[in-house]
Amino acid sequence: MLKFHSKSTEETENFAAELVQKIGGGTVIAFFGGLGMGKTAFTRGLARGMGITDDVSSPTFAIVNDYGGKPPLVHFDMYKVSTWEDLYSSGFFDYCDMGAVLAVEWSENIENALPENTVRVYIEKGNSENERIITVEGMNI
Ligand SMILES: Nc1ncnc2c1ncn2[C@@H]1O[C@H](COP(=O)(O)OP(=O)(O)O)[C@@H](O)[C@H]1O
Ligand SMILES: [Mg+2]
């Protein structure tokens, strides 16, 4: 388990950009933590760390944003996903099979479908407005 105390949005992004150097294709990065915790900010850092220059924003309406890259980074928002049918049609399993890196917001909603080697990222609020406590599980390092 890895624990990181972030004091700013930039620190969260930098942490993610470094972390992703140790993560290979075919990995699900599952976020747990409510609205405004920094799941999208974290994903922005993942993209930067993977050399992707696309704009990163919560794919609330589309459910999925595919940013490309090698391996591709694919960003899911599972907020409205509540059935296996929804999950299948989002392309989640196809992207897993093709070896993408999957960044999954609202993983609470698909917890039963997460593969065994999932990297879990828990984000909680710290003592002040811009503080976040980030706990990473499943990195095997
Ligand atoms: N330490 C921090 N890490 C990440 N975001 C932070 C931090 N401090 C403040 N913020 C702010 O919190 C908000 C997080 O938004 P966002 O990444 O969209 O959250 P989520 O996707 O979890 O809803 C942004 O406005 C960001 O600037
Ligand atoms: Mg978000």
mmCIF file of C-alpha atoms and ligand atoms in Angstrom:
data_model
loop_
_atom_site.group_PDB
_atom_site.id
_atom_site.type_symbol
_atom_site.label_atom_id
_atom_site.label_comp_id
_atom_site.label_asym_id
_atom_site.label_seq_id
_atom_site.Cartn_x
_atom_site.Cartn_y
_atom_site.Cartn_z
ATOM 1 C CA MET A 1 0.000 0.000 0.000
ATOM 2 C CA LEU A 2 1.186 3.503 -0.873
ATOM 3 C CA LYS A 3 0.012 6.654 0.887
ATOM 4 C CA PHE A 4 0.480 10.176 -0.434
ATOM 5 C CA HIS A 5 -0.480 13.472 1.138
ATOM 6 C CA SER A 6 -1.322 15.932 -1.619
ATOM 7 C CA LYS A 7 -1.472 19.631 -0.853
ATOM 8 C CA SER A 8 -2.584 20.850 -4.279
ATOM 9 C CA THR A 9 -4.141 19.800 -7.564
ATOM 10 C CA GLU A 10 -0.693 19.986 -9.133
ATOM 11 C CA GLU A 11 0.794 17.635 -6.535
ATOM 12 C CA THR A 12 -1.975 15.115 -7.243
ATOM 13 C CA GLU A 13 -1.300 15.333 -10.981
ATOM 14 C CA ASN A 14 2.444 14.962 -10.490
ATOM 15 C CA PHE A 15 1.971 11.956 -8.227
ATOM 16 C CA ALA A 16 -0.222 10.281 -10.861
ATOM 17 C CA ALA A 17 2.229 11.101 -13.659
ATOM 18 C CA GLU A 18 5.015 9.368 -11.718
ATOM 19 C CA LEU A 19 2.882 6.448 -10.617
ATOM 20 C CA VAL A 20 1.820 5.568 -14.152
ATOM 21 C CA GLN A 21 5.469 4.952 -15.101
ATOM 22 C CA LYS A 22 5.175 1.744 -13.067
ATOM 23 C CA ILE A 23 1.850 0.677 -14.574
ATOM 24 C CA GLY A 24 1.608 -1.399 -17.726
ATOM 25 C CA GLY A 25 -1.116 -1.848 -20.343
ATOM 26 C CA GLY A 26 -4.079 -4.006 -19.374
ATOM 27 C CA THR A 27 -4.320 -2.392 -15.939
ATOM 28 C CA VAL A 28 -7.486 -0.981 -14.416
ATOM 29 C CA ILE A 29 -6.928 2.042 -12.154
ATOM 30 C CA ALA A 30 -10.102 2.194 -10.073
ATOM 31 C CA PHE A 31 -10.952 5.401 -8.199
ATOM 32 C CA PHE A 32 -12.928 5.483 -4.971
ATOM 33 C CA GLY A 33 -13.935 8.843 -3.530
ATOM 34 C CA GLY A 34 -16.788 11.268 -3.969
ATOM 35 C CA LEU A 35 -17.401 14.312 -6.081
ATOM 36 C CA GLY A 36 -14.567 16.837 -6.234
ATOM 37 C CA MET A 37 -11.983 14.556 -4.619
ATOM 38 C CA GLY A 38 -9.678 14.791 -7.629
ATOM 39 C CA LYS A 39 -10.339 11.651 -9.680
ATOM 40 C CA THR A 40 -10.308 13.637 -12.910
ATOM 41 C CA ALA A 41 -7.251 15.628 -11.793
ATOM 42 C CA PHE A 42 -5.483 12.329 -11.075
ATOM 43 C CA THR A 43 -6.423 11.053 -14.539
ATOM 44 C CA ARG A 44 -5.014 14.264 -16.050
ATOM 45 C CA GLY A 45 -1.717 13.361 -14.393
ATOM 46 C CA LEU A 46 -1.905 9.809 -15.758
ATOM 47 C CA ALA A 47 -2.369 11.217 -19.259
ATOM 48 C CA ARG A 48 0.583 13.588 -18.902
ATOM 49 C CA GLY A 49 2.742 10.770 -17.573
ATOM 50 C CA MET A 50 1.804 8.699 -20.624
ATOM 51 C CA GLY A 51 2.707 11.519 -23.004
ATOM 52 C CA ILE A 52 -0.904 12.225 -23.977
ATOM 53 C CA THR A 53 -1.787 15.854 -24.754
ATOM 54 C CA ASP A 54 -5.599 15.529 -25.143
ATOM 55 C CA ASP A 55 -7.831 17.490 -22.752
ATOM 56 C CA VAL A 56 -8.971 15.285 -19.883
ATOM 57 C CA SER A 57 -12.443 15.793 -18.418
ATOM 58 C CA SER A 58 -15.028 13.565 -16.716
ATOM 59 C CA PRO A 59 -16.782 11.571 -19.445
ATOM 60 C CA THR A 60 -20.123 12.035 -17.701
ATOM 61 C CA PHE A 61 -22.296 11.933 -20.800
ATOM 62 C CA ALA A 62 -20.221 9.657 -22.988
ATOM 63 C CA ILE A 63 -19.298 7.298 -20.093
ATOM 64 C CA VAL A 64 -15.984 6.708 -21.869
ATOM 65 C CA ASN A 65 -13.205 8.886 -23.326
ATOM 66 C CA ASP A 66 -10.475 7.165 -25.306
ATOM 67 C CA TYR A 67 -7.394 9.407 -25.333
ATOM 68 C CA GLY A 68 -5.289 7.116 -27.517
ATOM 69 C CA GLY A 69 -1.600 6.622 -26.750
ATOM 70 C CA LYS A 70 0.578 3.516 -26.563
ATOM 71 C CA PRO A 71 -0.894 1.811 -24.649
ATOM 72 C CA PRO A 72 -4.111 3.820 -24.925
ATOM 73 C CA LEU A 73 -5.504 5.571 -21.860
ATOM 74 C CA VAL A 74 -9.259 5.134 -21.564
ATOM 75 C CA HIS A 75 -11.244 7.154 -19.028
ATOM 76 C CA PHE A 76 -14.574 5.902 -17.674
ATOM 77 C CA ASP A 77 -17.229 7.579 -15.552
ATOM 78 C CA MET A 78 -19.343 4.798 -14.018
ATOM 79 C CA TYR A 79 -21.636 7.164 -12.123
ATOM 80 C CA LYS A 80 -24.649 6.152 -14.220
ATOM 81 C CA VAL A 81 -23.634 2.548 -14.794
ATOM 82 C CA SER A 82 -25.716 0.220 -12.663
ATOM 83 C CA THR A 83 -26.207 -3.006 -14.627
ATOM 84 C CA TRP A 84 -23.946 -5.572 -16.305
ATOM 85 C CA GLU A 85 -25.585 -4.614 -19.579
ATOM 86 C CA ASP A 86 -24.556 -0.966 -19.126
ATOM 87 C CA LEU A 87 -21.063 -2.097 -18.286
ATOM 88 C CA TYR A 88 -20.734 -4.380 -21.318
ATOM 89 C CA SER A 89 -21.981 -1.709 -23.683
ATOM 90 C CA SER A 90 -19.529 0.853 -22.263
ATOM 91 C CA GLY A 91 -16.726 -1.241 -23.793
ATOM 92 C CA PHE A 92 -15.073 -1.800 -20.414
ATOM 93 C CA PHE A 93 -14.237 -5.456 -21.054
ATOM 94 C CA ASP A 94 -13.107 -4.836 -24.637
ATOM 95 C CA TYR A 95 -10.678 -2.166 -23.474
ATOM 96 C CA CYS A 96 -9.379 -4.501 -20.752
ATOM 97 C CA ASP A 97 -8.775 -7.201 -23.369
ATOM 98 C CA MET A 98 -6.978 -4.867 -25.772
ATOM 99 C CA GLY A 99 -4.373 -3.948 -23.158
ATOM 100 C CA ALA A 100 -5.373 -0.341 -22.493
ATOM 101 C CA VAL A 101 -4.820 1.491 -19.225
ATOM 102 C CA LEU A 102 -8.296 2.104 -17.803
ATOM 103 C CA ALA A 103 -8.921 5.009 -15.411
ATOM 104 C CA VAL A 104 -12.309 4.395 -13.814
ATOM 105 C CA GLU A 105 -14.219 7.061 -11.875
ATOM 106 C CA TRP A 106 -17.045 5.867 -9.585
ATOM 107 C CA SER A 107 -15.624 2.355 -9.377
ATOM 108 C CA GLU A 108 -17.944 1.859 -6.392
ATOM 109 C CA ASN A 109 -20.613 1.093 -9.026
ATOM 110 C CA ILE A 110 -18.710 -1.713 -10.759
ATOM 111 C CA GLU A 111 -16.715 -3.141 -7.894
ATOM 112 C CA ASN A 112 -17.804 -6.717 -8.648
ATOM 113 C CA ALA A 113 -16.461 -6.457 -12.184
ATOM 114 C CA LEU A 114 -12.968 -5.221 -11.332
ATOM 115 C CA PRO A 115 -10.181 -7.624 -12.361
ATOM 116 C CA GLU A 116 -7.974 -9.123 -9.662
ATOM 117 C CA ASN A 117 -4.897 -7.059 -10.580
ATOM 118 C CA THR A 118 -6.756 -3.732 -10.307
ATOM 119 C CA VAL A 119 -4.858 -0.766 -8.872
ATOM 120 C CA ARG A 120 -7.209 0.880 -6.372
ATOM 121 C CA VAL A 121 -6.876 4.601 -5.694
ATOM 122 C CA TYR A 122 -8.781 5.944 -2.681
ATOM 123 C CA ILE A 123 -8.959 9.735 -2.385
ATOM 124 C CA GLU A 124 -10.154 11.423 0.791
ATOM 125 C CA LYS A 125 -10.219 14.991 1.913
ATOM 126 C CA GLY A 126 -7.484 16.165 4.287
ATOM 127 C CA ASN A 127 -7.671 18.831 6.958
ATOM 128 C CA SER A 128 -7.725 21.818 4.636
ATOM 129 C CA GLU A 129 -9.542 22.674 1.412
ATOM 130 C CA ASN A 130 -6.726 21.643 -0.926
ATOM 131 C CA GLU A 131 -5.452 18.622 0.957
ATOM 132 C CA ARG A 132 -6.116 15.091 -0.199
ATOM 133 C CA ILE A 133 -5.023 11.782 1.250
ATOM 134 C CA ILE A 134 -4.403 9.340 -1.559
ATOM 135 C CA THR A 135 -4.082 5.623 -0.828
ATOM 136 C CA VAL A 136 -2.967 3.277 -3.589
ATOM 137 C CA GLU A 137 -3.466 -0.471 -3.309
ATOM 138 C CA GLY A 138 -2.519 -3.270 -5.664
ATOM 139 C CA MET A 139 0.675 -1.897 -7.211
ATOM 140 C CA ASN A 140 2.834 -4.897 -6.203
ATOM 141 C CA ILE A 141 5.799 -2.647 -5.477
HETATM 142 N N1 LIG B 1 -4.915 18.231 -3.580
HETATM 143 C C1 LIG B 1 -5.829 18.228 -4.564
HETATM 144 N N2 LIG B 1 -5.872 17.216 -5.445
HETATM 145 C C2 LIG B 1 -6.786 17.205 -6.422
HETATM 146 N N3 LIG B 1 -7.731 18.157 -6.620
HETATM 147 C C3 LIG B 1 -7.729 19.187 -5.785
HETATM 148 C C4 LIG B 1 -6.799 19.271 -4.720
HETATM 149 N N4 LIG B 1 -7.039 20.413 -4.024
HETATM 150 C C5 LIG B 1 -8.052 21.007 -4.620
HETATM 151 N N5 LIG B 1 -8.495 20.297 -5.681
HETATM 152 C C6 LIG B 1 -9.617 20.698 -6.539
HETATM 153 O O1 LIG B 1 -10.656 19.773 -6.372
HETATM 154 C C7 LIG B 1 -11.335 19.610 -7.597
HETATM 155 C C8 LIG B 1 -11.231 18.166 -8.045
HETATM 156 O O2 LIG B 1 -12.028 18.015 -9.179
HETATM 157 P P1 LIG B 1 -12.072 16.716 -10.044
HETATM 158 O O3 LIG B 1 -10.697 16.245 -10.336
HETATM 159 O O4 LIG B 1 -12.988 17.007 -11.188
HETATM 160 O O5 LIG B 1 -12.770 15.702 -8.990
HETATM 161 P P2 LIG B 1 -13.617 14.388 -9.261
HETATM 162 O O6 LIG B 1 -13.291 13.892 -10.631
HETATM 163 O O7 LIG B 1 -13.174 13.473 -8.157
HETATM 164 O O8 LIG B 1 -15.060 14.797 -9.096
HETATM 165 C C9 LIG B 1 -10.682 20.536 -8.616
HETATM 166 O O9 LIG B 1 -11.365 21.758 -8.626
HETATM 167 C C10 LIG B 1 -9.288 20.692 -8.021
HETATM 168 O O10 LIG B 1 -8.654 21.886 -8.413
HETATM 169 MG MG MG B 2 -14.456 13.474 -12.284
#
